[in-house]
């Protein structure tokens, strides 16, 4: 995915499972936390990460990880920033 400096970037993953799921987002292997820059939501089986006002430093590999006591799974997306 390529986004332009200043835009909002949204990454989404659809997940389902029981028992309760734990979801986490990582950038280049580092756990992300909710902040003025990163907004998380988990609604209707869709987990999303919004990166607000993208800057060059936001380019990288983003990983979504979901787990419960049955197991875990992940998916990865690469974000490039232009402009």
CSV table of C-alpha atoms in Angstrom, one decimal:
chain,number,residue,atom,x,y,z
A,1,UNK,CA,0.0,0.0,0.0
A,2,UNK,CA,1.3,3.5,-0.9
A,3,UNK,CA,0.0,6.6,0.9
A,4,UNK,CA,0.9,10.2,0.6
A,5,UNK,CA,2.3,12.3,3.4
A,6,UNK,CA,-0.5,13.9,5.4
A,7,UNK,CA,-3.1,11.4,4.4
A,8,UNK,CA,-4.8,8.8,6.7
A,9,UNK,CA,-3.9,5.2,6.2
A,10,UNK,CA,-6.3,2.4,7.3
A,11,UNK,CA,-5.3,-1.2,7.6
A,12,UNK,CA,-8.0,-3.8,8.2
A,13,UNK,CA,-8.2,-7.6,9.0
A,14,UNK,CA,-11.3,-9.7,9.3
A,15,UNK,CA,-11.2,-12.2,12.2
A,16,UNK,CA,-13.5,-14.5,14.0
A,17,UNK,CA,-13.1,-17.1,16.7
A,18,UNK,CA,-14.0,-18.3,20.2
A,19,UNK,CA,-13.1,-18.1,23.0
A,20,UNK,CA,-12.4,-14.3,23.2
A,21,UNK,CA,-9.8,-13.0,20.9
A,22,UNK,CA,-6.8,-10.8,21.8
A,23,UNK,CA,-5.6,-8.5,18.9
A,24,UNK,CA,-2.4,-6.6,18.6
A,25,UNK,CA,-0.8,-4.4,15.9
A,26,UNK,CA,3.0,-4.1,15.3
A,27,UNK,CA,5.2,-1.9,13.2
A,28,UNK,CA,8.5,-3.4,12.2
A,29,UNK,CA,8.2,-5.9,15.1
A,30,UNK,CA,7.4,-3.2,17.7
A,31,UNK,CA,4.0,-3.3,19.5
A,32,UNK,CA,1.9,-0.3,18.7
A,33,UNK,CA,-0.3,1.4,21.4
A,34,UNK,CA,-3.2,3.7,20.9
A,35,UNK,CA,-2.0,7.3,20.6
A,36,UNK,CA,-2.8,10.6,18.8
A,37,UNK,CA,-1.1,8.9,15.8
A,38,UNK,CA,-2.5,5.4,15.9
A,39,UNK,CA,-6.2,4.6,16.4
A,40,UNK,CA,-7.5,1.0,16.9
A,41,UNK,CA,-11.0,-0.4,16.5
A,42,UNK,CA,-12.5,-3.9,16.6
A,43,UNK,CA,-16.1,-4.0,15.4
A,44,UNK,CA,-18.2,-6.6,13.6
A,45,UNK,CA,-15.2,-9.0,13.3
A,46,UNK,CA,-13.0,-6.3,11.6
A,47,UNK,CA,-9.9,-5.1,13.4
A,48,UNK,CA,-8.6,-1.8,12.0
A,49,UNK,CA,-5.6,0.4,12.5
A,50,UNK,CA,-5.8,4.0,11.4
A,51,UNK,CA,-2.5,6.0,11.0
A,52,UNK,CA,-3.4,9.6,11.1
A,53,UNK,CA,-1.5,12.3,9.2
A,54,UNK,CA,1.0,9.9,7.7
A,55,UNK,CA,4.7,10.9,7.7
A,56,UNK,CA,7.8,9.4,6.1
A,57,UNK,CA,8.5,7.7,9.5
A,58,UNK,CA,5.3,5.7,9.2
A,59,UNK,CA,6.6,3.6,6.2
A,60,UNK,CA,7.4,0.0,7.2
A,61,UNK,CA,5.9,-3.4,7.8
A,62,UNK,CA,2.8,-3.6,9.8
A,63,UNK,CA,1.7,-6.9,11.4
A,64,UNK,CA,-1.7,-7.8,12.8
A,65,UNK,CA,-1.7,-10.6,15.3
A,66,UNK,CA,-4.8,-12.3,16.8
A,67,UNK,CA,-4.7,-15.0,19.5
A,68,UNK,CA,-6.6,-16.9,22.1
A,69,UNK,CA,-6.0,-20.1,24.1
A,70,UNK,CA,-6.6,-22.2,21.0
A,71,UNK,CA,-3.8,-20.6,18.9
A,72,UNK,CA,-2.7,-17.5,17.0
A,73,UNK,CA,-2.5,-16.1,13.5
A,74,UNK,CA,-1.1,-13.0,11.9
A,75,UNK,CA,-1.1,-11.1,8.6
A,76,UNK,CA,1.4,-8.5,7.3
A,77,UNK,CA,1.2,-5.4,5.1
A,78,UNK,CA,3.9,-3.1,3.8
A,79,UNK,CA,3.2,0.6,3.8
A,80,UNK,CA,5.2,3.0,1.6
A,81,UNK,CA,5.0,6.7,2.0
A,82,UNK,CA,5.3,9.1,-0.9
A,83,UNK,CA,5.5,12.9,-1.1
